[in-house]
Amino acid sequence: MNELLTATNLTKRFKPEEHPVVDKVCFGVKEQEIFAILGPSGCGKTTTLRIIAGFERTDDGSIQLNSKTLECPYTHIPPEKRGIGFVFQDYALFPHLSVLENVKFGIRNAGGSEREFRALKMLDLIGMKSLRSRKPHELSGGQQQRVALARALAPKPSLLLMDEPFSNLDAVLRNSTRNEVRKILKDAKMSAILVTHDQEEALSVADRIGVMNNGKIVQIGTPEDVYYRPKTRFVAQFLGKTNFFAAQATGLEARSEIGYLMLDKPARGDVMISIRPEHLTLERATPANCSGTCGIISSKEFKGHDITYHIKLPTGECIVHTDNRMPFGIGENVVVRPLEPAVVLKQDS
Ligand code: ATP
């Protein structure tokens, strides 16, 4: 797929003497791609999105959409001329307008019957044509979210921006709404940028994720890439539970507190490695398999389909997710075995 949006070296300081809140941010969004910007609170996600929307100026760098420069220190195309749609966190629906009227409001460049036709088509796409006469307060949070999405999509933008669009929904509704939103965007062949601090949301909705920390994009990749092949300790930790071990590497193998492990890439000397809890398994310790690297089960969380064990090791702790056919008891001696190679991490910059 061709690149639709290119952000190059975007930089923003709100106070000249302070560290930039957006620091040389570079990424591209392909046609029909959902790209998530994922990072902790205050890392600069919203500011990046607002620069792309045209609500903030960039101090440096540029944004191209369809090869046209929208933003650089000398150019600023106003938000309404960018061909970009925006879904806000609080949906921002007009309370006195019906669902249909809210969606029609987004379509400016068409006559009455064409507007109605396009609005109804959008409502059909989001499965809400039958609720077209309702007012926003007569809808659930998830339905309001879909109407906000339909309104943003109705003018046929080239790109849709979504800032924490699911954060007002409860956990169950959030899950189903994000699956629906992904399907709607894919059916509409839309490109979108989703800003979120929720790693599960980014992993399940996005095609690619840019992980952001301290104003910088620190890694870009598919959900599988950033989850299973994190480059730094920050990315490994932010994307979910993991185990870190100091290890001594000798090529594709390393020695660590849980014994010898394979590595995902060759390394030499002292390294920090990460291995996900589901990439470890347990064996009951016996004199034959335990050569000084045994652990003791310190706690256990039974979750029905799987079990999470916390293992006390001689100098630390590790977490292991196993299936429910491995019922070890608290206090039992176990040996921790890797099922997959461990990931060698670079130092966080
Ligand atoms: P959150 O997930 O909490 O919304 P975020 O990653 O979206 O966080 P931003 O809203 O982009 O972060 O803010 C980045 C930093 O810039 C924060 O420290 C914030 O306080 C600061 N900031 C944002 N807007 C302004 C502003 N208009 N003036 C001054 N500082 C600002």
Tab-separated table of C-alpha atoms and ligand atoms in Angstrom:
chain	number	residue	atom	x	y	z
A	1	MET	CA	0.000	0.000	0.000
A	2	ASN	CA	1.139	3.574	-0.707
A	3	GLU	CA	2.013	5.964	2.070
A	4	LEU	CA	-0.860	8.399	2.660
A	5	LEU	CA	0.488	10.546	5.495
A	6	THR	CA	4.128	11.254	6.272
A	7	ALA	CA	5.127	13.009	9.489
A	8	THR	CA	8.784	14.053	9.493
A	9	ASN	CA	10.643	15.407	12.532
A	10	LEU	CA	7.553	16.994	14.122
A	11	THR	CA	8.720	19.061	17.076
A	12	LYS	CA	6.718	21.120	19.546
A	13	ARG	CA	7.732	23.121	22.617
A	14	PHE	CA	5.059	24.960	24.584
A	15	LYS	CA	7.790	26.805	26.531
A	16	PRO	CA	11.055	27.617	24.740
A	17	GLU	CA	13.221	26.729	27.749
A	18	GLU	CA	11.630	23.291	28.273
A	19	HIS	CA	12.240	19.879	26.694
A	20	PRO	CA	10.006	19.496	23.574
A	21	VAL	CA	6.734	17.657	24.279
A	22	VAL	CA	6.917	16.321	20.700
A	23	ASP	CA	10.515	15.575	19.805
A	24	LYS	CA	11.471	14.884	16.147
A	25	VAL	CA	8.520	12.527	15.650
A	26	CYS	CA	8.602	10.603	12.350
A	27	PHE	CA	6.095	8.044	11.087
A	28	GLY	CA	4.014	7.203	8.046
A	29	VAL	CA	0.447	5.963	7.650
A	30	LYS	CA	-0.391	3.815	4.642
A	31	GLU	CA	-3.646	3.842	2.711
A	32	GLN	CA	-6.373	1.877	4.531
A	33	GLU	CA	-4.139	1.436	7.560
A	34	ILE	CA	-5.072	1.939	11.218
A	35	PHE	CA	-2.012	3.352	12.968
A	36	ALA	CA	-2.002	3.669	16.767
A	37	ILE	CA	0.135	6.091	18.746
A	38	LEU	CA	0.506	4.344	22.096
A	39	GLY	CA	2.178	5.781	25.168
A	40	PRO	CA	1.781	6.827	28.800
A	41	SER	CA	-0.062	9.933	29.924
A	42	GLY	CA	1.757	13.159	29.059
A	43	CYS	CA	4.136	11.626	26.478
A	44	GLY	CA	2.893	13.917	23.667
A	45	LYS	CA	0.327	11.761	21.821
A	46	THR	CA	-2.516	14.278	21.755
A	47	THR	CA	-0.206	17.136	20.815
A	48	THR	CA	1.071	15.067	17.855
A	49	LEU	CA	-2.521	14.399	16.774
A	50	ARG	CA	-3.465	18.076	17.164
A	51	ILE	CA	-0.543	19.102	14.943
A	52	ILE	CA	-1.760	16.654	12.282
A	53	ALA	CA	-5.329	17.987	12.619
A	54	GLY	CA	-4.051	21.580	12.325
A	55	PHE	CA	-5.135	22.671	15.831
A	56	GLU	CA	-1.480	23.237	16.852
A	57	ARG	CA	1.487	24.553	14.853
A	58	THR	CA	4.710	22.564	14.600
A	59	ASP	CA	7.999	24.292	15.490
A	60	ASP	CA	9.916	22.094	13.094
A	61	GLY	CA	9.398	19.227	10.646
A	62	SER	CA	6.501	18.694	8.267
A	63	ILE	CA	3.335	16.752	7.487
A	64	GLN	CA	2.443	15.554	4.014
A	65	LEU	CA	-0.958	14.113	3.157
A	66	ASN	CA	-1.358	12.656	-0.337
A	67	SER	CA	2.049	14.280	-1.131
A	68	LYS	CA	0.705	17.754	-0.270
A	69	THR	CA	2.386	19.710	2.567
A	70	LEU	CA	-0.192	20.505	5.249
A	71	GLU	CA	2.174	21.726	7.912
A	72	CYS	CA	5.746	22.944	8.302
A	73	PRO	CA	7.195	26.046	9.977
A	74	TYR	CA	6.262	28.112	6.873
A	75	THR	CA	2.986	26.433	5.864
A	76	HIS	CA	-0.221	25.914	7.802
A	77	ILE	CA	-3.290	24.600	6.020
A	78	PRO	CA	-6.274	25.309	8.339
A	79	PRO	CA	-7.988	22.265	9.906
A	80	GLU	CA	-11.173	22.537	7.797
A	81	LYS	CA	-9.157	22.446	4.551
A	82	ARG	CA	-7.040	19.381	5.408
A	83	GLY	CA	-9.560	16.670	4.455
A	84	ILE	CA	-9.091	15.089	7.890
A	85	GLY	CA	-11.895	13.828	10.153
A	86	PHE	CA	-11.711	13.864	13.940
A	87	VAL	CA	-13.464	11.767	16.584
A	88	PHE	CA	-13.239	13.363	20.006
A	89	GLN	CA	-13.050	11.578	23.356
A	90	ASP	CA	-16.489	12.890	24.438
A	91	TYR	CA	-18.036	12.300	20.931
A	92	ALA	CA	-19.144	15.996	20.769
A	93	LEU	CA	-22.570	15.138	19.309
A	94	PHE	CA	-25.181	17.922	19.172
A	95	PRO	CA	-27.692	16.978	21.910
A	96	HIS	CA	-30.667	18.728	20.244
A	97	LEU	CA	-30.150	17.037	16.853
A	98	SER	CA	-31.276	13.517	15.936
A	99	VAL	CA	-28.793	10.818	14.929
A	100	LEU	CA	-29.518	11.496	11.242
A	101	GLU	CA	-29.188	15.275	11.651
A	102	ASN	CA	-25.895	14.859	13.511
A	103	VAL	CA	-24.475	12.821	10.652
A	104	LYS	CA	-25.909	15.194	8.010
A	105	PHE	CA	-24.203	18.074	9.816
A	106	GLY	CA	-20.818	16.633	8.846
A	107	ILE	CA	-21.669	16.761	5.116
A	108	ARG	CA	-21.265	20.331	3.935
A	109	ASN	CA	-20.510	20.071	0.236
A	110	ALA	CA	-23.761	18.510	-1.044
A	111	GLY	CA	-27.418	19.433	-1.645
A	112	GLY	CA	-30.335	18.355	0.613
A	113	SER	CA	-31.253	14.990	-0.913
A	114	GLU	CA	-27.612	14.027	-1.537
A	115	ARG	CA	-26.789	14.858	2.114
A	116	GLU	CA	-29.674	12.721	3.349
A	117	PHE	CA	-28.683	9.850	1.034
A	118	ARG	CA	-25.039	9.919	2.177
A	119	ALA	CA	-25.961	10.229	5.861
A	120	LEU	CA	-28.334	7.251	5.630
A	121	LYS	CA	-25.639	5.238	3.852
A	122	MET	CA	-23.228	5.980	6.714
A	123	LEU	CA	-25.844	4.981	9.292
A	124	ASP	CA	-26.380	1.764	7.379
A	125	LEU	CA	-22.619	1.101	7.502
A	126	ILE	CA	-22.561	1.493	11.287
A	127	GLY	CA	-25.762	-0.541	11.719
A	128	MET	CA	-27.816	2.355	13.116
A	129	LYS	CA	-30.250	3.302	10.355
A	130	SER	CA	-33.223	2.155	12.434
A	131	LEU	CA	-32.221	4.537	15.282
A	132	ARG	CA	-31.895	7.574	13.016
A	133	SER	CA	-34.637	9.608	14.757
A	134	ARG	CA	-33.255	9.196	18.271
A	135	LYS	CA	-31.464	11.970	20.129
A	136	PRO	CA	-27.945	11.288	21.518
A	137	HIS	CA	-29.204	10.936	25.124
A	138	GLU	CA	-31.450	8.048	23.972
A	139	LEU	CA	-28.379	6.039	22.891
A	140	SER	CA	-25.837	3.944	24.791
A	141	GLY	CA	-22.235	5.160	24.984
A	142	GLY	CA	-21.170	2.668	22.302
A	143	GLN	CA	-23.986	3.793	19.980
A	144	GLN	CA	-23.056	7.456	20.503
A	145	GLN	CA	-19.483	6.546	19.631
A	146	ARG	CA	-20.626	4.945	16.370
A	147	VAL	CA	-22.690	8.030	15.470
A	148	ALA	CA	-19.640	10.242	16.127
A	149	LEU	CA	-17.677	7.944	13.840
A	150	ALA	CA	-20.362	8.109	11.132
A	151	ARG	CA	-20.395	11.920	11.345
A	152	ALA	CA	-16.607	12.059	10.981
A	153	LEU	CA	-16.648	9.593	8.053
A	154	ALA	CA	-19.608	11.162	6.196
A	155	PRO	CA	-17.617	13.979	4.494
A	156	LYS	CA	-15.282	11.250	3.124
A	157	PRO	CA	-12.047	12.469	4.750
A	158	SER	CA	-8.725	11.078	3.510
A	159	LEU	CA	-7.716	10.325	7.085
A	160	LEU	CA	-9.536	9.934	10.390
A	161	LEU	CA	-7.997	10.939	13.735
A	162	MET	CA	-9.300	9.375	16.952
A	163	ASP	CA	-8.139	10.553	20.389
A	164	GLU	CA	-8.839	7.955	23.123
A	165	PRO	CA	-12.206	7.221	21.469
A	166	PHE	CA	-13.179	4.358	23.794
A	167	SER	CA	-12.167	5.812	27.151
A	168	ASN	CA	-15.722	6.836	28.154
A	169	LEU	CA	-17.063	3.301	27.745
A	170	ASP	CA	-17.159	0.601	30.402
A	171	ALA	CA	-14.881	-2.424	29.954
A	172	VAL	CA	-17.410	-4.745	28.242
A	173	LEU	CA	-18.746	-2.086	25.864
A	174	ARG	CA	-15.213	-0.885	25.116
A	175	ASN	CA	-14.258	-4.341	23.892
A	176	SER	CA	-17.215	-4.777	21.553
A	177	THR	CA	-17.167	-1.143	20.340
A	178	ARG	CA	-13.510	-1.271	19.363
A	179	ASN	CA	-14.075	-4.441	17.344
A	180	GLU	CA	-17.016	-2.760	15.593
A	181	VAL	CA	-15.024	0.410	14.946
A	182	ARG	CA	-12.181	-1.587	13.399
A	183	LYS	CA	-14.674	-3.383	11.141
A	184	ILE	CA	-16.373	-0.102	10.122
A	185	LEU	CA	-13.019	1.503	9.259
A	186	LYS	CA	-11.949	-1.560	7.261
A	187	ASP	CA	-15.318	-1.753	5.413
A	188	ALA	CA	-15.050	1.973	4.607
A	189	LYS	CA	-11.384	1.431	3.474
A	190	MET	CA	-10.396	4.309	5.783
A	191	SER	CA	-6.966	5.247	7.042
A	192	ALA	CA	-6.936	6.274	10.674
A	193	ILE	CA	-4.666	7.330	13.510
A	194	LEU	CA	-5.755	6.201	16.957
A	195	VAL	CA	-4.209	7.759	20.065
A	196	THR	CA	-4.387	5.624	23.190
A	197	HIS	CA	-2.590	4.827	26.436
A	198	ASP	CA	-4.263	1.377	26.521
A	199	GLN	CA	-1.927	-1.281	25.137
A	200	GLU	CA	-4.684	-3.866	24.706
A	201	GLU	CA	-6.685	-1.378	22.621
A	202	ALA	CA	-3.712	-0.583	20.380
A	203	LEU	CA	-2.825	-4.278	19.973
A	204	SER	CA	-6.377	-5.284	19.032
A	205	VAL	CA	-7.411	-2.348	16.810
A	206	ALA	CA	-4.262	-1.191	14.990
A	207	ASP	CA	-2.431	-2.597	11.976
A	208	ARG	CA	0.755	-0.905	13.183
A	209	ILE	CA	1.696	0.823	16.413
A	210	GLY	CA	4.107	3.672	17.133
A	211	VAL	CA	5.120	3.456	20.791
A	212	MET	CA	5.784	6.915	22.232
A	213	ASN	CA	7.691	7.961	25.343
A	214	ASN	CA	8.937	11.390	26.447
A	215	GLY	CA	7.927	13.048	23.180
A	216	LYS	CA	9.666	10.471	20.962
A	217	ILE	CA	8.406	7.531	18.931
A	218	VAL	CA	10.651	4.776	20.279
A	219	GLN	CA	9.474	1.835	18.138
A	220	ILE	CA	7.129	1.286	15.201
A	221	GLY	CA	5.855	-2.127	14.192
A	222	THR	CA	2.923	-4.488	13.873
A	223	PRO	CA	1.216	-5.485	17.144
A	224	GLU	CA	3.165	-8.778	17.050
A	225	ASP	CA	6.460	-6.923	16.468
A	226	VAL	CA	6.142	-4.507	19.339
A	227	TYR	CA	4.759	-7.153	21.711
A	228	TYR	CA	7.092	-10.042	20.913
A	229	ARG	CA	10.135	-8.107	19.672
A	230	PRO	CA	10.357	-4.974	21.859
A	231	LYS	CA	13.570	-3.060	21.296
A	232	THR	CA	13.876	-1.516	24.740
A	233	ARG	CA	12.914	-2.190	28.318
A	234	PHE	CA	10.327	0.614	28.161
A	235	VAL	CA	8.526	-0.942	25.168
A	236	ALA	CA	8.670	-4.448	26.680
A	237	GLN	CA	7.187	-3.198	29.936
A	238	PHE	CA	4.580	-0.874	28.436
A	239	LEU	CA	3.144	-3.543	26.128
A	240	GLY	CA	2.247	-5.982	28.920
A	241	LYS	CA	3.705	-8.154	31.645
A	242	THR	CA	7.203	-9.452	31.053
A	243	ASN	CA	10.265	-10.837	32.822
A	244	PHE	CA	13.654	-9.136	32.714
A	245	PHE	CA	16.867	-11.025	33.411
A	246	ALA	CA	20.483	-9.954	33.385
A	247	ALA	CA	22.322	-12.538	31.267
A	248	GLN	CA	25.761	-13.343	29.849
A	249	ALA	CA	25.471	-13.873	26.103
A	250	THR	CA	27.717	-16.028	23.938
A	251	GLY	CA	26.187	-15.638	20.464
A	252	LEU	CA	22.675	-17.033	20.193
A	253	GLU	CA	22.725	-18.421	23.728
A	254	ALA	CA	22.901	-16.825	27.160
A	255	ARG	CA	23.170	-17.884	30.771
A	256	SER	CA	20.711	-16.334	33.223
A	257	GLU	CA	19.151	-16.988	36.597
A	258	ILE	CA	16.742	-19.498	35.043
A	259	GLY	CA	19.560	-21.338	33.283
A	260	TYR	CA	20.556	-21.350	29.619
A	261	LEU	CA	18.241	-19.717	27.071
A	262	MET	CA	18.224	-19.100	23.347
A	263	LEU	CA	18.324	-15.462	22.193
A	264	ASP	CA	16.374	-13.817	19.354
A	265	LYS	CA	19.593	-12.294	17.969
A	266	PRO	CA	23.294	-12.860	18.546
A	267	ALA	CA	24.899	-10.911	21.410
A	268	ARG	CA	28.065	-11.041	23.494
A	269	GLY	CA	28.789	-10.209	27.123
A	270	ASP	CA	26.392	-8.714	29.674
A	271	VAL	CA	22.914	-8.125	28.255
A	272	MET	CA	19.385	-7.415	29.524
A	273	ILE	CA	16.809	-9.833	28.159
A	274	SER	CA	13.013	-9.927	28.214
A	275	ILE	CA	10.824	-12.999	28.037
A	276	ARG	CA	7.019	-12.931	28.204
A	277	PRO	CA	5.294	-15.000	30.945
A	278	GLU	CA	3.520	-17.137	28.299
A	279	HIS	CA	6.913	-18.021	26.802
A	280	LEU	CA	7.960	-19.774	30.003
A	281	THR	CA	6.764	-23.032	31.459
A	282	LEU	CA	7.285	-24.929	34.715
A	283	GLU	CA	8.497	-28.380	35.693
A	284	ARG	CA	8.324	-29.922	39.122
A	285	ALA	CA	11.870	-29.750	40.566
A	286	THR	CA	13.622	-33.113	41.018
A	287	PRO	CA	17.245	-33.857	41.902
A	288	ALA	CA	17.760	-34.698	38.217
A	289	ASN	CA	16.418	-31.481	36.588
A	290	CYS	CA	17.289	-28.871	39.225
A	291	SER	CA	20.949	-27.922	39.110
A	292	GLY	CA	20.927	-24.871	41.377
A	293	THR	CA	18.313	-22.781	39.462
A	294	CYS	CA	15.108	-23.858	41.195
A	295	GLY	CA	12.399	-21.439	42.208
A	296	ILE	CA	9.554	-21.598	44.700
A	297	ILE	CA	5.941	-20.810	43.810
A	298	SER	CA	5.139	-17.738	45.910
A	299	SER	CA	1.611	-17.061	44.616
A	300	LYS	CA	-0.830	-18.220	42.002
A	301	GLU	CA	-3.828	-16.681	40.205
A	302	PHE	CA	-6.283	-19.195	38.773
A	303	LYS	CA	-8.072	-17.623	35.791
A	304	GLY	CA	-10.071	-20.578	34.490
A	305	HIS	CA	-8.439	-21.074	31.108
A	306	ASP	CA	-4.926	-20.410	32.436
A	307	ILE	CA	-2.929	-19.880	35.599
A	308	THR	CA	-0.415	-17.153	36.455
A	309	TYR	CA	2.354	-18.183	38.830
A	310	HIS	CA	4.765	-15.889	40.650
A	311	ILE	CA	8.038	-17.708	41.208
A	312	LYS	CA	10.606	-16.654	43.773
A	313	LEU	CA	14.091	-17.112	42.366
A	314	PRO	CA	17.390	-16.886	44.298
A	315	THR	CA	17.809	-13.148	43.482
A	316	GLY	CA	14.452	-12.035	42.102
A	317	GLU	CA	11.029	-13.072	40.901
A	318	CYS	CA	9.443	-14.129	37.641
A	319	ILE	CA	5.947	-14.563	36.259
A	320	VAL	CA	4.819	-17.614	34.287
A	321	HIS	CA	1.475	-18.087	32.492
A	322	THR	CA	0.655	-21.738	31.952
A	323	ASP	CA	-2.436	-23.583	30.872
A	324	ASN	CA	-4.692	-24.967	33.591
A	325	ARG	CA	-3.257	-28.487	33.285
A	326	MET	CA	-0.234	-27.457	35.374
A	327	PRO	CA	-1.629	-27.281	38.903
A	328	PHE	CA	1.374	-26.518	41.112
A	329	GLY	CA	0.884	-25.559	44.740
A	330	ILE	CA	2.190	-22.543	46.629
A	331	GLY	CA	5.571	-23.338	48.175
A	332	GLU	CA	6.346	-26.045	45.614
A	333	ASN	CA	9.862	-26.175	44.117
A	334	VAL	CA	9.859	-25.727	40.336
A	335	VAL	CA	12.246	-25.308	37.428
A	336	VAL	CA	11.453	-22.462	34.980
A	337	ARG	CA	11.965	-23.432	31.324
A	338	PRO	CA	11.891	-21.103	28.304
A	339	LEU	CA	9.637	-22.127	25.410
A	340	GLU	CA	10.815	-19.374	23.031
A	341	PRO	CA	14.034	-17.378	22.555
A	342	ALA	CA	14.439	-14.378	24.878
A	343	VAL	CA	14.596	-10.873	23.397
A	344	VAL	CA	17.880	-8.961	23.767
A	345	LEU	CA	17.064	-5.351	24.716
A	346	LYS	CA	18.829	-2.118	23.859
A	347	GLN	CA	19.217	0.506	26.552
A	348	ASP	CA	16.333	3.040	26.665
A	349	SER	CA	17.499	6.323	25.153
B	1	ATP	P1	-2.749	12.076	27.927
B	1	ATP	O1	-2.807	10.623	27.561
B	1	ATP	O2	-2.715	12.308	29.419
B	1	ATP	O3	-3.758	12.937	27.224
B	1	ATP	P2	-0.690	12.815	26.011
B	1	ATP	O4	0.351	11.793	25.757
B	1	ATP	O5	-1.777	12.957	25.023
B	1	ATP	O6	-1.278	12.611	27.459
B	1	ATP	P3	-0.240	15.623	25.589
B	1	ATP	O7	-1.649	16.014	25.890
B	1	ATP	O8	0.212	15.697	24.187
B	1	ATP	O9	0.097	14.186	26.188
B	1	ATP	O10	0.718	16.537	26.483
B	1	ATP	C1	2.143	16.420	26.452
B	1	ATP	C2	2.743	17.430	27.419
B	1	ATP	O11	2.496	18.740	26.930
B	1	ATP	C3	2.128	17.372	28.812
B	1	ATP	O12	3.155	17.563	29.749
B	1	ATP	C4	1.151	18.532	28.820
B	1	ATP	O13	0.999	19.047	30.127
B	1	ATP	C5	1.835	19.540	27.905
B	1	ATP	N1	0.864	20.393	27.195
B	1	ATP	C6	-0.133	19.964	26.370
B	1	ATP	N2	-0.825	21.018	25.868
B	1	ATP	C7	-0.220	22.140	26.372
B	1	ATP	C8	-0.473	23.541	26.232
B	1	ATP	N3	-1.428	24.002	25.430
B	1	ATP	N4	0.335	24.401	26.903
B	1	ATP	C9	1.339	23.930	27.700
B	1	ATP	N5	1.628	22.624	27.875
B	1	ATP	C10	0.848	21.742	27.230
